mmCIF file of C-alpha atoms in Angstrom:
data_model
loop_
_atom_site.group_PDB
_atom_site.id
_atom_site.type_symbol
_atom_site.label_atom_id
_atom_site.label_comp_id
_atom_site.label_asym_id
_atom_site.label_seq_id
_atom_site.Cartn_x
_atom_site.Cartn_y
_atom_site.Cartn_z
ATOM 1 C CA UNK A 1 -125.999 -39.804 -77.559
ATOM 2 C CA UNK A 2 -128.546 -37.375 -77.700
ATOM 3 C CA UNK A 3 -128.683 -33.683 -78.691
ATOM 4 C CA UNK A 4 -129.855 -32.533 -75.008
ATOM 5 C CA UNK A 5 -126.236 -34.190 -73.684
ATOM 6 C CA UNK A 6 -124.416 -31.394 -75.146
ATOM 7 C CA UNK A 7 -126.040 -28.403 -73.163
ATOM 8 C CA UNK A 8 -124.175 -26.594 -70.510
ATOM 9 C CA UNK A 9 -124.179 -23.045 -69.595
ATOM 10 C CA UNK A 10 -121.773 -20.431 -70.459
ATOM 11 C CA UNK A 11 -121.703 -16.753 -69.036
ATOM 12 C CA UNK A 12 -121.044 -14.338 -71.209
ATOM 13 C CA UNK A 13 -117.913 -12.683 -70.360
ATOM 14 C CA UNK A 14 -116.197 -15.917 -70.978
ATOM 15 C CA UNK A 15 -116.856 -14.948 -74.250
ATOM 16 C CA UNK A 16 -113.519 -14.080 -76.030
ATOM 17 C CA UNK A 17 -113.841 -10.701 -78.143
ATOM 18 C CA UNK A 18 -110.319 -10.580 -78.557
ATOM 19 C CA UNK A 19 -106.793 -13.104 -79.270
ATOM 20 C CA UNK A 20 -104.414 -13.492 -75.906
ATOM 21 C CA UNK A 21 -101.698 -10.914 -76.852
ATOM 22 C CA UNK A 22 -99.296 -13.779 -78.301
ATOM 23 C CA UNK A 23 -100.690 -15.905 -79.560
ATOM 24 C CA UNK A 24 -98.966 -18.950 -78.083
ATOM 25 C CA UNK A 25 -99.851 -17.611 -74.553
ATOM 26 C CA UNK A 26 -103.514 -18.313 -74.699
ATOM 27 C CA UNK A 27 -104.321 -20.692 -71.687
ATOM 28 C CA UNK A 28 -103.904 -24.574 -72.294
ATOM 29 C CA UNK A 29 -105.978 -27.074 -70.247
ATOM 30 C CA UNK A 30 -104.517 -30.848 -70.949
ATOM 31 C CA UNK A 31 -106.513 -33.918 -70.782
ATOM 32 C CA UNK A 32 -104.831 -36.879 -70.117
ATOM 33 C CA UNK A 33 -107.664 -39.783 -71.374
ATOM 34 C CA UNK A 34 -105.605 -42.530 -69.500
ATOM 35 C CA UNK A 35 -105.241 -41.122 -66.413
ATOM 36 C CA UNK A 36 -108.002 -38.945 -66.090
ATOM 37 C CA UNK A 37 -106.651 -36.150 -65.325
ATOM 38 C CA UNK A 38 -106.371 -32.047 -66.348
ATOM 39 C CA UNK A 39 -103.206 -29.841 -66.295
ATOM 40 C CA UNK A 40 -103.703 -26.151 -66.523
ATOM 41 C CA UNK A 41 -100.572 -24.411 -68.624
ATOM 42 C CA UNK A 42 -100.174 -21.825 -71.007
ATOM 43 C CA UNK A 43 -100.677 -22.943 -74.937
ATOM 44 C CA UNK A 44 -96.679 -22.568 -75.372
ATOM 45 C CA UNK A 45 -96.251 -25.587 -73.003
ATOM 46 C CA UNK A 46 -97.619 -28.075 -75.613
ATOM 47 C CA UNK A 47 -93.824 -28.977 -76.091
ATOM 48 C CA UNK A 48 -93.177 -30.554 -73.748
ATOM 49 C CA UNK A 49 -96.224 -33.173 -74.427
ATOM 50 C CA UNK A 50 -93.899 -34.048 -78.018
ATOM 51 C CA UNK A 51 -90.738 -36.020 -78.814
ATOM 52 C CA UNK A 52 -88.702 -36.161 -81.486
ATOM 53 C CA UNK A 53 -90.594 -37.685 -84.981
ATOM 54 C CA UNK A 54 -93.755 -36.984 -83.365
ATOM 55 C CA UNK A 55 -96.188 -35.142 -85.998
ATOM 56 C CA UNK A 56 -98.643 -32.346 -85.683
ATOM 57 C CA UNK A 57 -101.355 -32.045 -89.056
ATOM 58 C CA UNK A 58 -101.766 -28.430 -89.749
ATOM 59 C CA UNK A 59 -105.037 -27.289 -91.966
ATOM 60 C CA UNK A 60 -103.526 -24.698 -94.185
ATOM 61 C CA UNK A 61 -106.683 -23.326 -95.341
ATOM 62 C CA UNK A 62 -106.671 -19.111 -95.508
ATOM 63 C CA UNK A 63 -109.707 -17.361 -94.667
ATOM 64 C CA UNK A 64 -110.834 -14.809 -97.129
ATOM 65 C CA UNK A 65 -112.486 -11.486 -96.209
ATOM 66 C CA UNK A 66 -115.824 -13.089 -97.175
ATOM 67 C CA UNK A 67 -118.447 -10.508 -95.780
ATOM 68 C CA UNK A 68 -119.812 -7.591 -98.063
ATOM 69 C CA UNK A 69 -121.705 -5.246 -97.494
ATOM 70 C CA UNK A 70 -124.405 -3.707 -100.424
ATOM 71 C CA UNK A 71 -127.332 -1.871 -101.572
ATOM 72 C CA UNK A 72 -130.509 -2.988 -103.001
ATOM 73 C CA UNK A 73 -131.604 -1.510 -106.455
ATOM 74 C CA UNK A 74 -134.402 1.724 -106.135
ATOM 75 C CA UNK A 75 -135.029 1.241 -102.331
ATOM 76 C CA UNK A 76 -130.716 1.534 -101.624
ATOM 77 C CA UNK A 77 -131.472 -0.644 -98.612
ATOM 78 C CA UNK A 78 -128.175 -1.789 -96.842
ATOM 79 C CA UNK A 79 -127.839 -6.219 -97.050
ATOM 80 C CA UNK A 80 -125.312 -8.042 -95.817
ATOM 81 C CA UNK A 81 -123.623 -10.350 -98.402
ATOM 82 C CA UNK A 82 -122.208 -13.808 -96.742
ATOM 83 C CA UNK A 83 -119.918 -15.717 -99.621
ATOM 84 C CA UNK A 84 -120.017 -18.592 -98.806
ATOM 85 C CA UNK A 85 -118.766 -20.927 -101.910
ATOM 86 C CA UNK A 86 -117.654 -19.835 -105.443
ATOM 87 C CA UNK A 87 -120.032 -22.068 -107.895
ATOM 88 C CA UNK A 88 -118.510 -21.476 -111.465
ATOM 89 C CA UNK A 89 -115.399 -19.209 -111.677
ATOM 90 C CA UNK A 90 -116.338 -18.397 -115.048
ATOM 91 C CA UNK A 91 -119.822 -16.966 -114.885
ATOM 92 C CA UNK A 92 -118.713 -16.032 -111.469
ATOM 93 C CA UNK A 93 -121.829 -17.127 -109.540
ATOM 94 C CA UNK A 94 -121.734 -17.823 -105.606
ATOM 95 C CA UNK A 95 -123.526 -19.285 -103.269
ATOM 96 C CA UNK A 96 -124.101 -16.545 -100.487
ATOM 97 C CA UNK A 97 -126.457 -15.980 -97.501
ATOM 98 C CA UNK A 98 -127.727 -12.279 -97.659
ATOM 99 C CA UNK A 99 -129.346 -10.456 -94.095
ATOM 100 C CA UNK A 100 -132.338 -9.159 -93.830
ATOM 101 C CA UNK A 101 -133.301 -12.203 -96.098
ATOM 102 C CA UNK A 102 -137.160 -11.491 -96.298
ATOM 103 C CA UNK A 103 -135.983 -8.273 -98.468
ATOM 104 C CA UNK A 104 -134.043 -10.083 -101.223
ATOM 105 C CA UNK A 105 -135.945 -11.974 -104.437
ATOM 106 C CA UNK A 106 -135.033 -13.243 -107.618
ATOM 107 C CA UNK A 107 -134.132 -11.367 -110.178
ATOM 108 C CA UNK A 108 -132.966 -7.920 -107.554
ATOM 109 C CA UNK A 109 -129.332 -6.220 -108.458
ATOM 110 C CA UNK A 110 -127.085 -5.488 -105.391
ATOM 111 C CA UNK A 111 -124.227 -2.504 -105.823
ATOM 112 C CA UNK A 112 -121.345 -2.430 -103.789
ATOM 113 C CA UNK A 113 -118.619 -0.271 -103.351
ATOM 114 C CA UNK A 114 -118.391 3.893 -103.537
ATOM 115 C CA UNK A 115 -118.282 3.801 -107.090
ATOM 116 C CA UNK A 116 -121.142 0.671 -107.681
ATOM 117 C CA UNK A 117 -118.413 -1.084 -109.703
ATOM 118 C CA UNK A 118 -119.558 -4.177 -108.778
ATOM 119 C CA UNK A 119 -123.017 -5.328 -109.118
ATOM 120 C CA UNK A 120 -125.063 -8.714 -107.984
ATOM 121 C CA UNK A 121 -127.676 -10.049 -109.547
ATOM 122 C CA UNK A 122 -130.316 -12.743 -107.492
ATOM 123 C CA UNK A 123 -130.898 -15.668 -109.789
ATOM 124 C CA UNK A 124 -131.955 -18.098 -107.595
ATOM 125 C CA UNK A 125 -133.404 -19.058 -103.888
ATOM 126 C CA UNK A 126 -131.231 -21.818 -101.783
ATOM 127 C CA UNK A 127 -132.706 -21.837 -98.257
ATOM 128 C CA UNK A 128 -134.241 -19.212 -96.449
ATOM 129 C CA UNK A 129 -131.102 -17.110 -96.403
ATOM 130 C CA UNK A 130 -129.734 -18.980 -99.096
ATOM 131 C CA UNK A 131 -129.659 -16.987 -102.208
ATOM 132 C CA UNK A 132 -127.061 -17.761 -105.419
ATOM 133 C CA UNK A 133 -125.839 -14.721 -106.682
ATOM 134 C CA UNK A 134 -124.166 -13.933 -110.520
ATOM 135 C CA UNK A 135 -121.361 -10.571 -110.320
ATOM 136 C CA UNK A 136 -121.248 -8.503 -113.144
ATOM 137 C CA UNK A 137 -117.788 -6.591 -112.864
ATOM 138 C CA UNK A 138 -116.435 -5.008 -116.279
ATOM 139 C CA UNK A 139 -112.288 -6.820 -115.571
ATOM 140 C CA UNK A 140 -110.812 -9.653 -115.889
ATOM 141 C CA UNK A 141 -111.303 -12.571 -113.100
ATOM 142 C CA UNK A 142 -108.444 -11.612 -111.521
ATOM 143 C CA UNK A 143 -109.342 -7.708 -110.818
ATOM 144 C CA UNK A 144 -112.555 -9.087 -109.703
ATOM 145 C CA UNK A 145 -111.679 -11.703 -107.341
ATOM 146 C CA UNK A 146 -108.954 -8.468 -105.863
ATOM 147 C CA UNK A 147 -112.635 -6.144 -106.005
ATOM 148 C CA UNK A 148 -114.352 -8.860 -103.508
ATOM 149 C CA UNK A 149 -110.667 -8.814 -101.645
ATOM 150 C CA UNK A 150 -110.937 -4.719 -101.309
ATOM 151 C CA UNK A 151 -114.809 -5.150 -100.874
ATOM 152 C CA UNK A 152 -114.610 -7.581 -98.609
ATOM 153 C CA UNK A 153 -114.365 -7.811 -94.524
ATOM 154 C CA UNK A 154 -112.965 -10.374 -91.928
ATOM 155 C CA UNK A 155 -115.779 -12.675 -91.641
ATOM 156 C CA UNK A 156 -115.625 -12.551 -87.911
ATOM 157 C CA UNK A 157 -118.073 -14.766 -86.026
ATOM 158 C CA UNK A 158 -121.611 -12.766 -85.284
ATOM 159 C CA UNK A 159 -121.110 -13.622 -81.326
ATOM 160 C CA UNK A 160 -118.295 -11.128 -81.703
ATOM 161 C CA UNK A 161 -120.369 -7.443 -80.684
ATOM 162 C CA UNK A 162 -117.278 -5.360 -81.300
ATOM 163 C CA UNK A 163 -116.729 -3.910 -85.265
ATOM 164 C CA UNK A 164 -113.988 -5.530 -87.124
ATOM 165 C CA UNK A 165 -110.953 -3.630 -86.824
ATOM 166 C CA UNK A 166 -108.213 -3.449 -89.745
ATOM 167 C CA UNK A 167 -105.787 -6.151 -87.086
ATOM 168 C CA UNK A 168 -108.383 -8.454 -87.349
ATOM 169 C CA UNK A 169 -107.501 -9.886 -90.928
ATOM 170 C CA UNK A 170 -103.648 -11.110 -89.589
ATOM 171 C CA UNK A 171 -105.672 -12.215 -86.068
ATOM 172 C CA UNK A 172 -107.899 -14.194 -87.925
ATOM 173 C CA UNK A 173 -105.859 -16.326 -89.910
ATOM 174 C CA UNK A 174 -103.085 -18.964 -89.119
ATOM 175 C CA UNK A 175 -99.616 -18.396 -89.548
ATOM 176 C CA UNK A 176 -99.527 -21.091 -91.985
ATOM 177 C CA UNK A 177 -102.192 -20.410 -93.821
ATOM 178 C CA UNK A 178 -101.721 -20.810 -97.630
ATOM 179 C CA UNK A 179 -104.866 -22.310 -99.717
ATOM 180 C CA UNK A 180 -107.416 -19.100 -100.172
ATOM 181 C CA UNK A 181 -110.498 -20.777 -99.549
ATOM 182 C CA UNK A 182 -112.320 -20.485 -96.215
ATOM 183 C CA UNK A 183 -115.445 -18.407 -94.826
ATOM 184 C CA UNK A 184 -114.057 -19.321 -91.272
ATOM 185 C CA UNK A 185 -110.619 -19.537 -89.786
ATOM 186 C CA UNK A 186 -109.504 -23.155 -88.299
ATOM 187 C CA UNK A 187 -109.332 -21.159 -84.753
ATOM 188 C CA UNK A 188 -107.200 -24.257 -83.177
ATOM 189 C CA UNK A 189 -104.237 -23.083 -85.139
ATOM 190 C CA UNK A 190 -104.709 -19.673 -84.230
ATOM 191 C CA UNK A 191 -102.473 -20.376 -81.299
ATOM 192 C CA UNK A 192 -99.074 -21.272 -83.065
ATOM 193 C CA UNK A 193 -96.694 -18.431 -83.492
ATOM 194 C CA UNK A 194 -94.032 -18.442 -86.002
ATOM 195 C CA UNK A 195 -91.650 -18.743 -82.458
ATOM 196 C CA UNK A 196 -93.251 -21.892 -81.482
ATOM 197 C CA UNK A 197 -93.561 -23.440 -84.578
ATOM 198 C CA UNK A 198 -89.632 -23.030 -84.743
ATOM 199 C CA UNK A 199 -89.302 -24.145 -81.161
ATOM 200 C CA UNK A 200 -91.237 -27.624 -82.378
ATOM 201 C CA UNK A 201 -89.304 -27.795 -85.637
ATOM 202 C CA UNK A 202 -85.674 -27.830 -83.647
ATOM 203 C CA UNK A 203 -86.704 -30.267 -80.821
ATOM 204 C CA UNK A 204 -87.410 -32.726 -84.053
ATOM 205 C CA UNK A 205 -91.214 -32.467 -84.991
ATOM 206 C CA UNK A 206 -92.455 -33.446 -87.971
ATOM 207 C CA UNK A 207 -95.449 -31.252 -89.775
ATOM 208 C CA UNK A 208 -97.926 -32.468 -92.363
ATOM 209 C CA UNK A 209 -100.576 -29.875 -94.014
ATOM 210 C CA UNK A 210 -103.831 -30.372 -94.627
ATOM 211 C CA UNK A 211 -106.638 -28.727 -96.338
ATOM 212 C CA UNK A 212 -110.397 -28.021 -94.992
ATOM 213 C CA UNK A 213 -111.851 -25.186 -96.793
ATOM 214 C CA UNK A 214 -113.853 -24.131 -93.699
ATOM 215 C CA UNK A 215 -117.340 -23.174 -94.689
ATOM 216 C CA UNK A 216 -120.418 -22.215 -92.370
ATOM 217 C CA UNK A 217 -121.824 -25.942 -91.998
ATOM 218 C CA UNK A 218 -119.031 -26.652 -89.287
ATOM 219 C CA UNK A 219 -120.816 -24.439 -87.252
ATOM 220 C CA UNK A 220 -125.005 -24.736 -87.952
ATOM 221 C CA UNK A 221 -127.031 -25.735 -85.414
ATOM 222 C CA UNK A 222 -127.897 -29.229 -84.639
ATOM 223 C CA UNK A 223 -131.649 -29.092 -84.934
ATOM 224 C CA UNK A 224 -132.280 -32.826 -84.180
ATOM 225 C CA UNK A 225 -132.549 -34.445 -80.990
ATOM 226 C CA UNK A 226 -131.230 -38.007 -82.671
ATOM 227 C CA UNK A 227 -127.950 -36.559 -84.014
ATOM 228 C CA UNK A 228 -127.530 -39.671 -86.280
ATOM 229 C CA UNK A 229 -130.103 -37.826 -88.322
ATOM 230 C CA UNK A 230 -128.152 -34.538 -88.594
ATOM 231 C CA UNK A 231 -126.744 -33.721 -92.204
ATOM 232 C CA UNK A 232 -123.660 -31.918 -92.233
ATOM 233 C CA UNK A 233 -122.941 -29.159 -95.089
ATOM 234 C CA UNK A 234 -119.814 -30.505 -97.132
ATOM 235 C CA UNK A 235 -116.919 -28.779 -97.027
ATOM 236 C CA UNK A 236 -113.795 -28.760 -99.515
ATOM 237 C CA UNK A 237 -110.643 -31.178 -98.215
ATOM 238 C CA UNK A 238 -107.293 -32.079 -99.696
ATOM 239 C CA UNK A 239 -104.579 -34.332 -98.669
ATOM 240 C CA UNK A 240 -101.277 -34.505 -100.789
ATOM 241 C CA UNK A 241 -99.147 -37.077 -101.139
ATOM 242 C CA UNK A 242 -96.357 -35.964 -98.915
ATOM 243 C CA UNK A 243 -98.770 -35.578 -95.961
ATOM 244 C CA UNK A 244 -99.979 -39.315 -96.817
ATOM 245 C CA UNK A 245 -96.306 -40.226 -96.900
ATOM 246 C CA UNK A 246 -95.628 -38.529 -93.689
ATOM 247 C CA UNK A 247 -98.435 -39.564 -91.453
ATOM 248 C CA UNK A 248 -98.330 -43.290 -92.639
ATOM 249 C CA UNK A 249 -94.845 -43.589 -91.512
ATOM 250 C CA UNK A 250 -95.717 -42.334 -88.199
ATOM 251 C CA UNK A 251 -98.606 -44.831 -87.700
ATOM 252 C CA UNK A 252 -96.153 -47.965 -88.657
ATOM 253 C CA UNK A 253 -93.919 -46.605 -86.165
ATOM 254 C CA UNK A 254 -96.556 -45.501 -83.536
ATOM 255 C CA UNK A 255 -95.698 -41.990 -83.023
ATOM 256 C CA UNK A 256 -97.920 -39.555 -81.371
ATOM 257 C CA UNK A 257 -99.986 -37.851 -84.242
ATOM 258 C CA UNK A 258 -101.499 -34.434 -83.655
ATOM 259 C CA UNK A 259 -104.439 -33.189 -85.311
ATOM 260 C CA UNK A 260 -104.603 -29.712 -84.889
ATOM 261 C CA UNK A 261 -108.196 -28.892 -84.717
ATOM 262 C CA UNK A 262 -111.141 -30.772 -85.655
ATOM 263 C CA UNK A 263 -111.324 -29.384 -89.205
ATOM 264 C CA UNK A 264 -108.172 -31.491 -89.722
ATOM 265 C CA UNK A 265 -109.272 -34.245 -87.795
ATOM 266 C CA UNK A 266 -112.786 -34.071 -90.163
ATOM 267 C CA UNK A 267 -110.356 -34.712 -93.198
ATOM 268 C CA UNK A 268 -107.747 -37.186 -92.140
ATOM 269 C CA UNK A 269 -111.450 -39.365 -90.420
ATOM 270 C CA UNK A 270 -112.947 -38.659 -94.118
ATOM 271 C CA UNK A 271 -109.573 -40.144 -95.827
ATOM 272 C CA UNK A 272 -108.928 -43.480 -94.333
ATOM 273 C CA UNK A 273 -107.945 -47.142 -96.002
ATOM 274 C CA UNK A 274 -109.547 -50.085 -95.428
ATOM 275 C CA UNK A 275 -106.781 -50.951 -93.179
ATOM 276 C CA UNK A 276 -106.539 -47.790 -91.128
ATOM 277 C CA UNK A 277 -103.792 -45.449 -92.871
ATOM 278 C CA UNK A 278 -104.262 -42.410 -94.739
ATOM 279 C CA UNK A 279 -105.662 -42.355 -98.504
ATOM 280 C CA UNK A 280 -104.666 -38.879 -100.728
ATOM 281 C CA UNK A 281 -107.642 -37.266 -100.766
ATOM 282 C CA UNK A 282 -109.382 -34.336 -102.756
ATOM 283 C CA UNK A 283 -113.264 -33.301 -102.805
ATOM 284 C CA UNK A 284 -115.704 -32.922 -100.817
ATOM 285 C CA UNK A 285 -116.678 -33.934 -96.929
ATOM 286 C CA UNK A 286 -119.942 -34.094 -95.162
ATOM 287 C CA UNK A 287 -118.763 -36.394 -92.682
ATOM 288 C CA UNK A 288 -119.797 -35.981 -89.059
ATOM 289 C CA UNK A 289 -118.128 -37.138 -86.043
ATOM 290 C CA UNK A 290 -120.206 -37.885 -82.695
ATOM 291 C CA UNK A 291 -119.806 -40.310 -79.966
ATOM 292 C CA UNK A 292 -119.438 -43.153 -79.604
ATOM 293 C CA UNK A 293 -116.580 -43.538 -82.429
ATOM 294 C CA UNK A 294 -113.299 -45.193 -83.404
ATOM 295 C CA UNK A 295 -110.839 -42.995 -84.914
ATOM 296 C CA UNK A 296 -108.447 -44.578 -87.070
ATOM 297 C CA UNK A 297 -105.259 -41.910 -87.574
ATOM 298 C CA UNK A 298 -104.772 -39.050 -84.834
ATOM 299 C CA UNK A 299 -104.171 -40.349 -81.019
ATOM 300 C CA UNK A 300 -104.269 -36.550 -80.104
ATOM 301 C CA UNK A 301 -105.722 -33.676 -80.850
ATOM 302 C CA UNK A 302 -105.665 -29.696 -80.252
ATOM 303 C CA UNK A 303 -109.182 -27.610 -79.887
ATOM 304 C CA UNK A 304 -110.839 -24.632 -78.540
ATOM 305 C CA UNK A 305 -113.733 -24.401 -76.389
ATOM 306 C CA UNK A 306 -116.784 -25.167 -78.112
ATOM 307 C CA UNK A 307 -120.524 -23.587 -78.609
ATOM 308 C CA UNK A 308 -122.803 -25.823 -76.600
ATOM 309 C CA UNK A 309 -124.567 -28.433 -78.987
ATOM 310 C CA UNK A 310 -122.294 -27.594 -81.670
ATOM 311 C CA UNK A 311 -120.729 -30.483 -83.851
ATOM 312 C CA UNK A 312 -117.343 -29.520 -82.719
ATOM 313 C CA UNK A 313 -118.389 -30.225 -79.545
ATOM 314 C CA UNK A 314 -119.442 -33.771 -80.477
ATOM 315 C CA UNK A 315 -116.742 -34.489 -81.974
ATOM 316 C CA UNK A 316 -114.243 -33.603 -78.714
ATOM 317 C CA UNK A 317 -116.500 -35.563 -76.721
ATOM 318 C CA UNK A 318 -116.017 -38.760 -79.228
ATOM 319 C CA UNK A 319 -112.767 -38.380 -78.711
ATOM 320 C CA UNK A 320 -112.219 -37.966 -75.221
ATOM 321 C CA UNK A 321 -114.622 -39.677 -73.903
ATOM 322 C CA UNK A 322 -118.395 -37.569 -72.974
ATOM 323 C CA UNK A 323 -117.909 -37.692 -68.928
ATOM 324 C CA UNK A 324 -114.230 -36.366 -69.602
ATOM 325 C CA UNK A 325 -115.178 -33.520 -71.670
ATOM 326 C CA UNK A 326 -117.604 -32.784 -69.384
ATOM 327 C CA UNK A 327 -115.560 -32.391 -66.566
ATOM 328 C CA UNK A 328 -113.033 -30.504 -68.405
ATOM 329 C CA UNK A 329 -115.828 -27.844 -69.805
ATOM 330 C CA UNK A 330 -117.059 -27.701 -65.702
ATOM 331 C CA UNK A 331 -113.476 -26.981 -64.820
ATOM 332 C CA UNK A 332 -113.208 -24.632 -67.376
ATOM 333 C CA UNK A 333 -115.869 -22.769 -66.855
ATOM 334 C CA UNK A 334 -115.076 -22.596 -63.090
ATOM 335 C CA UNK A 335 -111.616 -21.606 -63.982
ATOM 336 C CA UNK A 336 -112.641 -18.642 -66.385
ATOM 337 C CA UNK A 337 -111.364 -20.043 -69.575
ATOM 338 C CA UNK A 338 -112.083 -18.047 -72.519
ATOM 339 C CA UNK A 339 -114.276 -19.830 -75.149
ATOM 340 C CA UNK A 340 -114.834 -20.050 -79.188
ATOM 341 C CA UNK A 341 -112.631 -18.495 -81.503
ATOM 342 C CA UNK A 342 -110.342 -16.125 -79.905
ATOM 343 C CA UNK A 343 -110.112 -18.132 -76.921
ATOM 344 C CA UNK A 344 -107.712 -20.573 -74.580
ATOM 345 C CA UNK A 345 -107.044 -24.413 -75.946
ATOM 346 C CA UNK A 346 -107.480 -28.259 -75.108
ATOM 347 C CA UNK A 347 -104.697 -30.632 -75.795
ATOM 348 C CA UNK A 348 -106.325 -34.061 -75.562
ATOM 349 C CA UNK A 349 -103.680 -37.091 -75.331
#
């Protein structure tokens, strides 16, 4: 498979700017890989596709308000700070992408905030927006980690025009998120609401969490027509033991298992044994997923709608099959789904 097989037009007002008003009545197109054939429903519906013991994997991950905005030293130039990965907790140094790059050397101070509490130092170059950053804050690392939280905004994706607005840290995160550590929310789970998740719970669903701290390499740009020669960025994962325990019993005894979004379908894929069930797992991921391939521990799997060429994309189109997705993303498009992060859902089975 080839880059150029992932390129399909999208108008813009497909675009979603904004959430469906509850969550759990987003629009839900189903793919049914035996049959071949799409249902249109709302994202509530997914219900009925369960029975009892069947599992859904959840990536608890929590977004943290990751984008800050500063001022360069003398000039007082506005930059954009991007935090993208804490580096050493101690020293408190980050990896970060700062906009307008070109402005931004080695050895300049940022100041953010009214009162220029907290300042940034530049200590080294990592790509071309890359840049690794050390704070200076006069606290303890707990009243500084709370300064970036205060500091800090929703790191909503950059296709969304509008200006953050203060609903848009409880729209952007899951209602089961837990482990602070991601740059980007895991936007399949955006679609459960605490009703829902009850609704699954009493009809006899099982739930195993997962962790993918979601950082910006899910979503660069394949640059290379031969994607077997595309490096992913890595991204932090975790699997427990009681999610190893829970999933493995529902492979011996062949139940449907759900991975709710590819960032959990990334890290159960980057976890397997040598004979096809779930290891514990903790570190880091790079793995990437792109037709064809065999996947070894979810037989379903909730998404969004996908950026053309985007790895997500690839990965959907492993799993249910390239001419399927296609048609589906055709149909959807004809249909006026709303795509990316606020938008409708696939349920593939």
């Amino acid at each position: 498979m080839k880059l150029s097989h992932f390129n399909f037009d999208l108008p813009d007002e497909l675009l979603a700017e904004y959430p469906a008003e509850n969550r759990d009545e987003a629009r839900l197109m189903v793919l049914n890989r035996k049959t071949k054939t799409i249902e249109h429903k709302l994202f509530k519906d997914i219900i009925d596709y369960f029975e009892p013991n069947d599992i859904m994997v959840l990536n608890n991950t929590k977004v943290f308000p990751a984008r800050l905005y500063g001022n360069k030293e003398k000039t007082g130039a506005r930059i954009e700070v991007f935090l993208l990965r804490e580096l050493n907790s101690e020293t408190r140094l980050w990896d970060v992408l700062v906009d307008p790059a070109r402005k931004i050397r080695i050895g300049n101070k940022l100041y953010f905030g009214d009162d220029e509490s907290l300042v940034a130092e530049v200590i080294d170059n990592t790509t071309s927006r890359g840049r690794t950053l050390r704070f200076l804050y006069d606290g303890s690392y707990q009243e500084f980690r709370n300064k970036l939280t205060e500091l800090g905004e929703t790191p909503l994706p950059k296709y969304i025009k509008r200006e953050v607005e203060p609903e848009d840290a409880e729209r952007y995160q899951t209602i089961f998120a837990k482990e602070e550590g991601a740059v980007a929310a895991p936007t399949a789970g955006l679609h459960f609401s605490k009703h829902l998740l009850k609704r699954l719970e009493i009809k006899g669903l099982n739930f195993a969490e997962v962790t993918l701290h979601v950082g910006l390499g899910t979503f660069s740009a394949v640059e290379v027509e031969d994607l077997s020669k595309h490096k992913m960025d890595s991204e932090e994962a975790y699997i427990k033991s009681e999610a190893v325990e829970v999933i493995n019993k529902a492979i011996s005894e062949k139940r449907k298992i759900c991975a709710v979004g590819t960032t959990v379908m990334r890290t159960l894929e980057s976890a397997v044994s040598s004979n096809r069930t779930l290891n514990e797992f903790g570190g880091w991921t790079n793995k990437f997923i792109f037709p064809p391939y065999d996947f070894s521990i979810a037989n379903c799997m909730v998404t969004n709608f996908h950026t053309p060429r985007s790895t997500l994309m690839m990965m959907v189109s492993a799993f249910a099959g390239h001419d399927f997705m296609k048609q589906a993303y055709e149909e959807a498009v004809k249909e006026k789904y709303k795509f990316y992060t606020y938008g409708d859902a696939m349920l593939i089975i």
